[in-house]
Coordinates of C-alpha atoms and ligand atoms in Angstrom, one line a residue:
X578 CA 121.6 78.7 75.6
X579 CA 122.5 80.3 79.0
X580 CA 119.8 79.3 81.3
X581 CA 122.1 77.6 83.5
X582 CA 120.5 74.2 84.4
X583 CA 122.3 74.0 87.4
X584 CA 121.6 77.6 89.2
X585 CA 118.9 77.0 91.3
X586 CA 117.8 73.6 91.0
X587 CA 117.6 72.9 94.3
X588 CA 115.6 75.3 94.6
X589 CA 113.1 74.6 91.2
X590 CA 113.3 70.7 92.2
X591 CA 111.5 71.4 95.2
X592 CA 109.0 73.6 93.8
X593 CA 108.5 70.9 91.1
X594 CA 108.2 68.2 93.5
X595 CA 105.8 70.4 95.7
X596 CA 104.0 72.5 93.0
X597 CA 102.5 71.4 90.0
X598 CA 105.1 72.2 87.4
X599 CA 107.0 74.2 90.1
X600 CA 104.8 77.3 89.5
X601 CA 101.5 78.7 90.3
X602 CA 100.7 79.8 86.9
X603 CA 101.9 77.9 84.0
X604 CA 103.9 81.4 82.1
X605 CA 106.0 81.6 85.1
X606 CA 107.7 78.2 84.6
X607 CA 109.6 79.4 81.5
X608 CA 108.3 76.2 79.5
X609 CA 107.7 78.3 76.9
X610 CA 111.9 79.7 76.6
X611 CA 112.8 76.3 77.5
X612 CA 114.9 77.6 80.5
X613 CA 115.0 76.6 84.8
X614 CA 112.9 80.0 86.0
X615 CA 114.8 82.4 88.3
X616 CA 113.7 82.8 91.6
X617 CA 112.9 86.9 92.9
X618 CA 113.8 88.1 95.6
X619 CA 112.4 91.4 95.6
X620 CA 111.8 94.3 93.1
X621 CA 112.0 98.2 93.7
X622 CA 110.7 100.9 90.8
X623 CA 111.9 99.4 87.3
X624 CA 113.8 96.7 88.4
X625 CA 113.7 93.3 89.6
X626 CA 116.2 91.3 91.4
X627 CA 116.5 87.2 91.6
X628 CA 117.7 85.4 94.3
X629 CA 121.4 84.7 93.0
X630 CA 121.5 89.1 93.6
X631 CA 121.0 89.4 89.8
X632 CA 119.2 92.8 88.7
X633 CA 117.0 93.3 85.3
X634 CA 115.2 96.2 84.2
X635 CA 111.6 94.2 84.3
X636 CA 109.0 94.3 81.3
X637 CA 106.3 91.8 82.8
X638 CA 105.9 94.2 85.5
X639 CA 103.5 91.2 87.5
X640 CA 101.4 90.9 83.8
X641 CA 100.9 94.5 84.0
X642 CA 99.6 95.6 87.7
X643 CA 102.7 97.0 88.5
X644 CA 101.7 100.0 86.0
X645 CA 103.9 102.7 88.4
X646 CA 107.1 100.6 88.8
X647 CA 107.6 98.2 92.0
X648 CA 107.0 99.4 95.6
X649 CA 105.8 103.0 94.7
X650 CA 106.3 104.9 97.9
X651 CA 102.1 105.6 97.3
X652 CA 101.2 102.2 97.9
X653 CA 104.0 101.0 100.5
X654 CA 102.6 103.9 102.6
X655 CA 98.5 103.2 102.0
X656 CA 99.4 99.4 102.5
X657 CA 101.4 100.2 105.9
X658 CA 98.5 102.4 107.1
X659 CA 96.3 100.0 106.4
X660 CA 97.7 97.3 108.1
X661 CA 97.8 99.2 110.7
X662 CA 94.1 98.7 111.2
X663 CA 94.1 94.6 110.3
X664 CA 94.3 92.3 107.7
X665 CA 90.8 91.5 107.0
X666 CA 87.4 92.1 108.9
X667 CA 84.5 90.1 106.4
X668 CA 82.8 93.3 106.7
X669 CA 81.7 96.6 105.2
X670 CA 84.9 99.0 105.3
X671 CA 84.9 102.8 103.8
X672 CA 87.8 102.3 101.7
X673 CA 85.9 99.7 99.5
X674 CA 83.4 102.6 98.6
X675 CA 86.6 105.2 97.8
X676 CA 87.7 102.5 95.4
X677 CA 84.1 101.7 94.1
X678 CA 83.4 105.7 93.5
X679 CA 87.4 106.1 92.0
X680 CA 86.3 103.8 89.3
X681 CA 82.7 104.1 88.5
X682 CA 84.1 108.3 88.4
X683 CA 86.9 108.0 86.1
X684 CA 85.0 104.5 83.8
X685 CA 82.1 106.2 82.1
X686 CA 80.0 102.9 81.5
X687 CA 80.8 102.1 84.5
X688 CA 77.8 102.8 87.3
X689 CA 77.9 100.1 89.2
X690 CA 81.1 98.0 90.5
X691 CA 81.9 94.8 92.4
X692 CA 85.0 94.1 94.1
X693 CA 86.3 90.3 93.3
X694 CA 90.4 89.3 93.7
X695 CA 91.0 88.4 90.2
X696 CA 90.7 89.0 86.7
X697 CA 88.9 85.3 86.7
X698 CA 86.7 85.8 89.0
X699 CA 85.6 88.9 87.5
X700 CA 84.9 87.7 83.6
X701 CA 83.0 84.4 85.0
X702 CA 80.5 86.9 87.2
X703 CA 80.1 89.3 84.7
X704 CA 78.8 86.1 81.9
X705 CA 76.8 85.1 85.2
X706 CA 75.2 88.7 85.1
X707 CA 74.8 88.7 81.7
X708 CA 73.2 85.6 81.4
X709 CA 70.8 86.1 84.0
X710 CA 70.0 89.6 82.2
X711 CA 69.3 87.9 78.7
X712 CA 68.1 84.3 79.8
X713 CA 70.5 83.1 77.1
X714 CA 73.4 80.6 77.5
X715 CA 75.4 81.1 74.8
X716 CA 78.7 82.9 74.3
X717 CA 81.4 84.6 71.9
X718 CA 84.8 85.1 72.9
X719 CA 88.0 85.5 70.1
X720 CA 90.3 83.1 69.4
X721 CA 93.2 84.1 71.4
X722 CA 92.0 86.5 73.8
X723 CA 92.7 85.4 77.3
X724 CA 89.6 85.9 80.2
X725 CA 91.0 84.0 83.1
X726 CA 90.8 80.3 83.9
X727 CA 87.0 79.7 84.3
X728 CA 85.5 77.3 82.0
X729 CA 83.2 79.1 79.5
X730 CA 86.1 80.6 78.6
X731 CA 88.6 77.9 78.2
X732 CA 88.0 77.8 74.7
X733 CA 89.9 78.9 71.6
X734 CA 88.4 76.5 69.2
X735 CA 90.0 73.5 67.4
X736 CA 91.1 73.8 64.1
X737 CA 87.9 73.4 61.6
X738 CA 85.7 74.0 64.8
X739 CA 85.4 77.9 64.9
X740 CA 81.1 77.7 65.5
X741 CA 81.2 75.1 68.0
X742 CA 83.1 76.0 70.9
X743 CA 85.5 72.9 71.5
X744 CA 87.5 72.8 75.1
X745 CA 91.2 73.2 74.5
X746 CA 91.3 72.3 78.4
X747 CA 90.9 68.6 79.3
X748 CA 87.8 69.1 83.1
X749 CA 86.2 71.4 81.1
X750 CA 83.0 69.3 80.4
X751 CA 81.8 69.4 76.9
X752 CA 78.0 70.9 77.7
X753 CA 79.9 73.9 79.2
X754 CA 82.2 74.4 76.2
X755 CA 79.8 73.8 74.1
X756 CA 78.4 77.0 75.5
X757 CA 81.6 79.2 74.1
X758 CA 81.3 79.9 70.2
X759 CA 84.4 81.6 68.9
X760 CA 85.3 83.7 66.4
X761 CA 88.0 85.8 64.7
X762 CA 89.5 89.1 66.4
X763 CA 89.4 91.6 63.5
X764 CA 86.7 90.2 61.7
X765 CA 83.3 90.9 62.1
X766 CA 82.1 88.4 59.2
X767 CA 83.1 85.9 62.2
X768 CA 81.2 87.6 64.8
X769 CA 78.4 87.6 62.5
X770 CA 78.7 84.0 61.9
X771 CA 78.3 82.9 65.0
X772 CA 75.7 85.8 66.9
X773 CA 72.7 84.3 67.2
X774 CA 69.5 84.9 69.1
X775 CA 70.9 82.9 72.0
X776 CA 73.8 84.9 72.7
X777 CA 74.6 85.9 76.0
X778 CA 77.2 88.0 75.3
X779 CA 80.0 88.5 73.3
X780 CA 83.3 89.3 75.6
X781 CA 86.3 90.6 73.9
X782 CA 89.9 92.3 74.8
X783 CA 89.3 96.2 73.2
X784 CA 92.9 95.7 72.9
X785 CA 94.1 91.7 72.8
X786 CA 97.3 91.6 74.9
X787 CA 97.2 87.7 75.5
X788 CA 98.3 86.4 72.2
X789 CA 101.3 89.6 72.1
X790 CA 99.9 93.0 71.6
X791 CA 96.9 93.3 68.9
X792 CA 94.8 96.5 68.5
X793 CA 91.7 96.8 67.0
X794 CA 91.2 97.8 63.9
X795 CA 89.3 100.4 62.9
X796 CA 85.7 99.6 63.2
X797 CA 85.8 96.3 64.7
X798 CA 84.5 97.2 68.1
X799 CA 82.3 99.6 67.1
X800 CA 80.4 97.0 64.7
X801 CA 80.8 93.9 67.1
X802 CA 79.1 96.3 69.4
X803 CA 76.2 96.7 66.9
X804 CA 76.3 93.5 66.0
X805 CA 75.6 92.1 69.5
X806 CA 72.8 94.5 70.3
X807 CA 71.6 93.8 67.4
X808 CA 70.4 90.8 68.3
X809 CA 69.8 91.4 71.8
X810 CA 73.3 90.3 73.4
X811 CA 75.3 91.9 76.0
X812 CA 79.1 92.8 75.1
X813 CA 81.5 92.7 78.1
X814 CA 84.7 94.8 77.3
X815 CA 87.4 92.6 79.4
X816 CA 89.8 95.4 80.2
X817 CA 92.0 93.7 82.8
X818 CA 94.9 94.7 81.1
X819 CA 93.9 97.6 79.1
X820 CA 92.1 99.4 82.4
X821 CA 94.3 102.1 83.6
X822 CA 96.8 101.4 81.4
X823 CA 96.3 102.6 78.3
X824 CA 94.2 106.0 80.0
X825 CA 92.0 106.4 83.3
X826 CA 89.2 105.3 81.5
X827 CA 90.5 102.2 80.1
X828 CA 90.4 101.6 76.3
X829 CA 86.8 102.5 75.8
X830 CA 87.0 105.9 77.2
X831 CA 89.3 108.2 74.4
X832 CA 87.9 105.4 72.0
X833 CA 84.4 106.9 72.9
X834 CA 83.0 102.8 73.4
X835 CA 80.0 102.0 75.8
X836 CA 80.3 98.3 76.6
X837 CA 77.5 96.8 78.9
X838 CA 79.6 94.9 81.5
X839 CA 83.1 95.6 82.0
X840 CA 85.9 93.4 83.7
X841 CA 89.2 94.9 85.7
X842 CA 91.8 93.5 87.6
X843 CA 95.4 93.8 87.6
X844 CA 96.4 97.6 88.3
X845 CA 93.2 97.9 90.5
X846 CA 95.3 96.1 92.9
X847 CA 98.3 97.9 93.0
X848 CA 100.1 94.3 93.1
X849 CA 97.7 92.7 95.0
X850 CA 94.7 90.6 94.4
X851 CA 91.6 92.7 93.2
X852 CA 89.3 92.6 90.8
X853 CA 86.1 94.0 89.6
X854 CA 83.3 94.2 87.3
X855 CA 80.7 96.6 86.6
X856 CA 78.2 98.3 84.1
X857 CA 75.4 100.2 84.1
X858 CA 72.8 100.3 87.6
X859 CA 70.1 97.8 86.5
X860 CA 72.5 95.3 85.0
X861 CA 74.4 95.3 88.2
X862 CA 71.2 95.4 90.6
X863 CA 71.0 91.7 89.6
X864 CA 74.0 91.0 91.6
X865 CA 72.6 89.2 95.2
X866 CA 71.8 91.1 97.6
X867 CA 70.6 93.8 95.2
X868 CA 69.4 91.0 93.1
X869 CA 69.0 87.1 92.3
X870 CA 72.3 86.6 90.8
X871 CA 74.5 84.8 93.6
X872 CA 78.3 85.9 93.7
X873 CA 80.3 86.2 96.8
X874 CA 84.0 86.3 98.2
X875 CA 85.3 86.0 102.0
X876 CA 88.2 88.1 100.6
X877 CA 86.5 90.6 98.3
X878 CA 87.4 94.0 99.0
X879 CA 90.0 93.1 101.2
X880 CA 91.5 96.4 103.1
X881 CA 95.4 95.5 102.0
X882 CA 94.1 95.1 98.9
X883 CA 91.5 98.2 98.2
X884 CA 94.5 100.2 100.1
X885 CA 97.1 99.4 97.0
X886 CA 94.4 99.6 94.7
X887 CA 93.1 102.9 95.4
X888 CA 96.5 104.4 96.4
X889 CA 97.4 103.1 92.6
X890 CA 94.5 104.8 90.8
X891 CA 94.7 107.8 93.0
X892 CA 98.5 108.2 92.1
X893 CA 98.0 107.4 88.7
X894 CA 94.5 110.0 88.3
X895 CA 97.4 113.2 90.1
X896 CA 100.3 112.2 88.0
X897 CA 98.4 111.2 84.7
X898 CA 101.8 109.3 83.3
X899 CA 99.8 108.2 80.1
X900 CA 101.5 110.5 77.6
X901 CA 104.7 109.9 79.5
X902 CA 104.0 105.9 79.5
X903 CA 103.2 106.2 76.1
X904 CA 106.3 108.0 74.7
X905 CA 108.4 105.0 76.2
X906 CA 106.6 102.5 75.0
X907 CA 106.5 103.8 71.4
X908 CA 110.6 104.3 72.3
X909 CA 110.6 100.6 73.1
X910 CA 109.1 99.8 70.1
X911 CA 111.2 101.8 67.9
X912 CA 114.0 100.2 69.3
X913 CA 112.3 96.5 68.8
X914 CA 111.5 97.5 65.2
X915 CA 115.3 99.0 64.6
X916 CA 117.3 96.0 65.8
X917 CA 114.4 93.6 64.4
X918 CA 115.6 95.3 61.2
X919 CA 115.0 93.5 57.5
X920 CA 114.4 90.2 59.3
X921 CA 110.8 88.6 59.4
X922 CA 108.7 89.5 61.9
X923 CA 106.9 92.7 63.1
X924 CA 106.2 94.6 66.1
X925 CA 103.2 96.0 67.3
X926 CA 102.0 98.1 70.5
X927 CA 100.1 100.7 71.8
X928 CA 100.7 103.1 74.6
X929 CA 102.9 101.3 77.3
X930 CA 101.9 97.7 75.9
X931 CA 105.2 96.2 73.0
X932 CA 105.5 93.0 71.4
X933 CA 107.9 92.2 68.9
X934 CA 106.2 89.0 66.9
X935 CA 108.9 87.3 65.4
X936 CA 107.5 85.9 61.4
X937 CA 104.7 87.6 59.9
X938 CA 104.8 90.8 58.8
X939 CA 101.2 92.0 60.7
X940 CA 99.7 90.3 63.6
X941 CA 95.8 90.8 63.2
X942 CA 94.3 87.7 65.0
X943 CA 95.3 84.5 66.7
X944 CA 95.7 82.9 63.6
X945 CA 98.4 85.2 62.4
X946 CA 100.2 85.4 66.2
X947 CA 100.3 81.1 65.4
X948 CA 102.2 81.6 62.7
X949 CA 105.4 83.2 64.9
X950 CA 109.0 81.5 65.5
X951 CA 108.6 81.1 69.0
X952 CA 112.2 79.3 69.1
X953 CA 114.0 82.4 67.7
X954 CA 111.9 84.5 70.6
X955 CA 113.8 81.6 73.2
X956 CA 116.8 82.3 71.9
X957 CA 116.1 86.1 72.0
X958 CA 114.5 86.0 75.6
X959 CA 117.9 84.3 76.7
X960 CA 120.4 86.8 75.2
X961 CA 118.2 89.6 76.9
X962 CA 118.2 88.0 80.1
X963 CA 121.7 87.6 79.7
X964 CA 122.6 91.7 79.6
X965 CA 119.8 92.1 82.8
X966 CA 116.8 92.3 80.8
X967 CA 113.7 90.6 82.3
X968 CA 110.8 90.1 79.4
X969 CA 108.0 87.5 79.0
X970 CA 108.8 84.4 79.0
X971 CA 106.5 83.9 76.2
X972 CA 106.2 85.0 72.6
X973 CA 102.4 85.5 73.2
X974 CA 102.6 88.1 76.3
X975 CA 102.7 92.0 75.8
X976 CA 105.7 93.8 77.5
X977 CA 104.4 96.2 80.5
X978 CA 106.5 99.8 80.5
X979 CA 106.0 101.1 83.9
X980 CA 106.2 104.8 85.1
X981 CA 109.5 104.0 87.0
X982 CA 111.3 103.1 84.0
X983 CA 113.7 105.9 83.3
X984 CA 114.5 106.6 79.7
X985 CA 118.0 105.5 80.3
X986 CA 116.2 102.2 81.2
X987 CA 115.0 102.6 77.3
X988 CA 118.0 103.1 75.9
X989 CA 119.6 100.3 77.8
X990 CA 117.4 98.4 76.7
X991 CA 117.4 99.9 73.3
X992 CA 120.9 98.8 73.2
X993 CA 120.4 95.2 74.6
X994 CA 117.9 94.5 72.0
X995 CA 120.0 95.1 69.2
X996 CA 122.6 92.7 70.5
X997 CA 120.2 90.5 71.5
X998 CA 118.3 90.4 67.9
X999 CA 121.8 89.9 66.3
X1000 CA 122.6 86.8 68.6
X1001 CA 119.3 84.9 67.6
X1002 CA 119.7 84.3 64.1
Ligands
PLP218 C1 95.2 88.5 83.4 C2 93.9 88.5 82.7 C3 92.7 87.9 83.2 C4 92.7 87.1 84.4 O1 93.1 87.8 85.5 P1 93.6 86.9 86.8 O2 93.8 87.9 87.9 O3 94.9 86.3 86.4 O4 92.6 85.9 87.1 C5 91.5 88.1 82.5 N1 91.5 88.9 81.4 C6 92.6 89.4 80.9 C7 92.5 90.3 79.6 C8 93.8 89.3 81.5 O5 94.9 89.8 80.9

């Protein structure tokens, strides 16, 4: 093991004694790897450098916002001319509508949008909205797909307890929990299970990236889709990662989907805190002051914030880097699969979006993703970082290609991999 204990611990021993865990989000304390975290210092297209001058090709690009590489010279100049005009005005700016149209232009179920500053605060209005819209309480999410930290969805359920939502989160009371019925991603026998006449809504990842990379199989969204309607729920496509990452129009676009609510975050942010949700006109005319349904924010559609976003989305809409970002990510998966060789394990992707799952052969649901070695992924997360390659600290995270890496950044890492995955055995 070459986390070095020592490096930095002045440094990590304050954050712990200042910061819960010394980090504030749980991934970044590199529990999972069993390792000290590095500190960064700062990060420029494909690379990011740590506070000892250390430099890595980066694959968590932020959790995926970073979809163009750090510091793109788009968004330092839209976030300089924006500060320019001040930090924050609680008021109605212009900008907010650019961003607004840029998405409800290039989303097709989209006609409608709110501006929030995360991915959690989007998920827990859109339930709000569609709760209100159906006058039902109840839920479905999927075992291992990740919405944020609000409490409905704070539930993965406990083993033997896949109807009845149980909270995996100690402060989440029970009678909200309750409210969460989960079922299986990949198989709509589950959904069907637990649909009933009181469903709200069922929320899904198109793509789950918050359990490592899992598509869809063919079918399943289309027949959770008519499965929910079916009996009168809502389904809210949670796109925070997948939006403008995998195309302009999100998963459900080229897949030809039409969810009722969606959620984004992440890349509509440029690297700073936005998100949103929309849908169609009269589901969103709930929303206060339209409509009844109170949600609010003191930040939401800050002007640094809407200036990196849009900037983002406008770069990404004149460069279109999809196929681009998609032919390295596959590379990056080749290479994964190549130096993973005969050994267990498997690794699965799609567009910019890798995981290598060390264990079972296929990774379909959360059930499957359980079943991984997530000490061999330490020990491979270790020897990577050791040859300058920065990757999740987590077996359960997607890597993020960005439009800055090069394809000498692939190789590189190409070649790091294959060391790395004959170290860990
Ligand atoms: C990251 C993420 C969220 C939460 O977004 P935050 O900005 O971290 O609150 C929600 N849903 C998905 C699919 C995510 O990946």
């Amino acid at each position: 093991m070459s986390l070095d204990r020592k490096e930095k611990t002045d440094v990590f021993e304050r954050a712990l004694a200042a910061i819960p865990g010394g980090v504030n989000s749980p991934v970044r304390s590199w529990a999972a790897v069993g390792g000290h975290p590095r500190f960064v210092a700062s990060a420029q297209g494909s690379r990011i450098v740590d506070t000892e001058g250390r430099e890595y090709i980066d694959y968590v690009g932020s959790w995926g916002p970073m979809v163009l590489g750090h510091r793109h010279p788009s968004v330092v100049e839209a976030l300089e001319r924006a500060l320019a005009g001040g930090t924050s005005f609680g008021a109605a700016t212009e900008a907010e509508v650019d961003l607004a149209e840029m998405i409800i232009g290039l989303v097709p179920s989209i006609e409608r949008v709110r501006l929030v500053n995360s991915g959690t605060e989007a998920t827990m209005s859109a339930l709000r909205v569609a709760r209100a819209a159906t006058g039902r309480d109840q839920i479905v999410k999927f075992a291992g797909c990740y919405h944020g930290h609000a409490d409905a969805f704070l539930v993965k359920a406990g083993s033997g307890a896949t109807t009845l939502g149980v909270p995996d989160s100690p402060g989440v009371p029970e009678a909200v929990g309750g409210l969460t019925r989960v079922a299986d991603f990949n198989d709509l026998d589950s959904v069907e299970a637990v649909l009933g006449e009181d469903t709200a809504a069922v929320i899904v990842e198109p793509v789950a990236a918050n359990m490592g990379v899992v598509p869809p199989q063919e079918g399943f969204l289309e027949g959770l889709i008519e499965a929910a309607h079916g009996c009168g729920a809502l389904v809210i496509f949670d796109e925070v990662i997948s939006g403008f990452r995998l195309s302009l129009a999100g998963y459900q676009g080229p897949a030809g989907l039409e969810p009722d609510l969606t959620c984004l975050g992440k890349i509509i942010g440029g690297g700073l805190p936005v998100g949103a949700y929309g849908g169609r006109a009269e589901l969103m005319d709930l929303v206060a002051p339209s409509g009844p349904v109170y949600q609010a924010g003191t930040l939401s559609g800050n002007p640094l914030a809407v200036a990196a976003g849009l900037a983002t989305l406008e770069t990404l809409a004149k460069e279109d880097p999809y196929e681009s970002l998609s032919r390295k990510g596959t590379a990056l998966a080749a290479a994964l699969q190549e130096g993973l060789g005969r050994r267990p394990g498997c690794v699965q992707g799609l567009g910019s979006l890798a995981t290598l799952f060390f264990g079972p052969d296929r990774v379909d649901n959360y059930d499957d993703a359980s079943k991984t070695d997530v000490k061999k992924y330490a020990r491979f997360f270790s020897a990577l970082l050791d040859q300058g390659i920065w990757v999740p600290p987590s077996q359960f995270e997607a890597w993020f290609v960005s439009a800055a890496h090069s394809d000498e950044d692939i190789a590189r890492t190409a070649e790091a991999v294959g060391r790395a995955l004959a170290a860990v055995d």
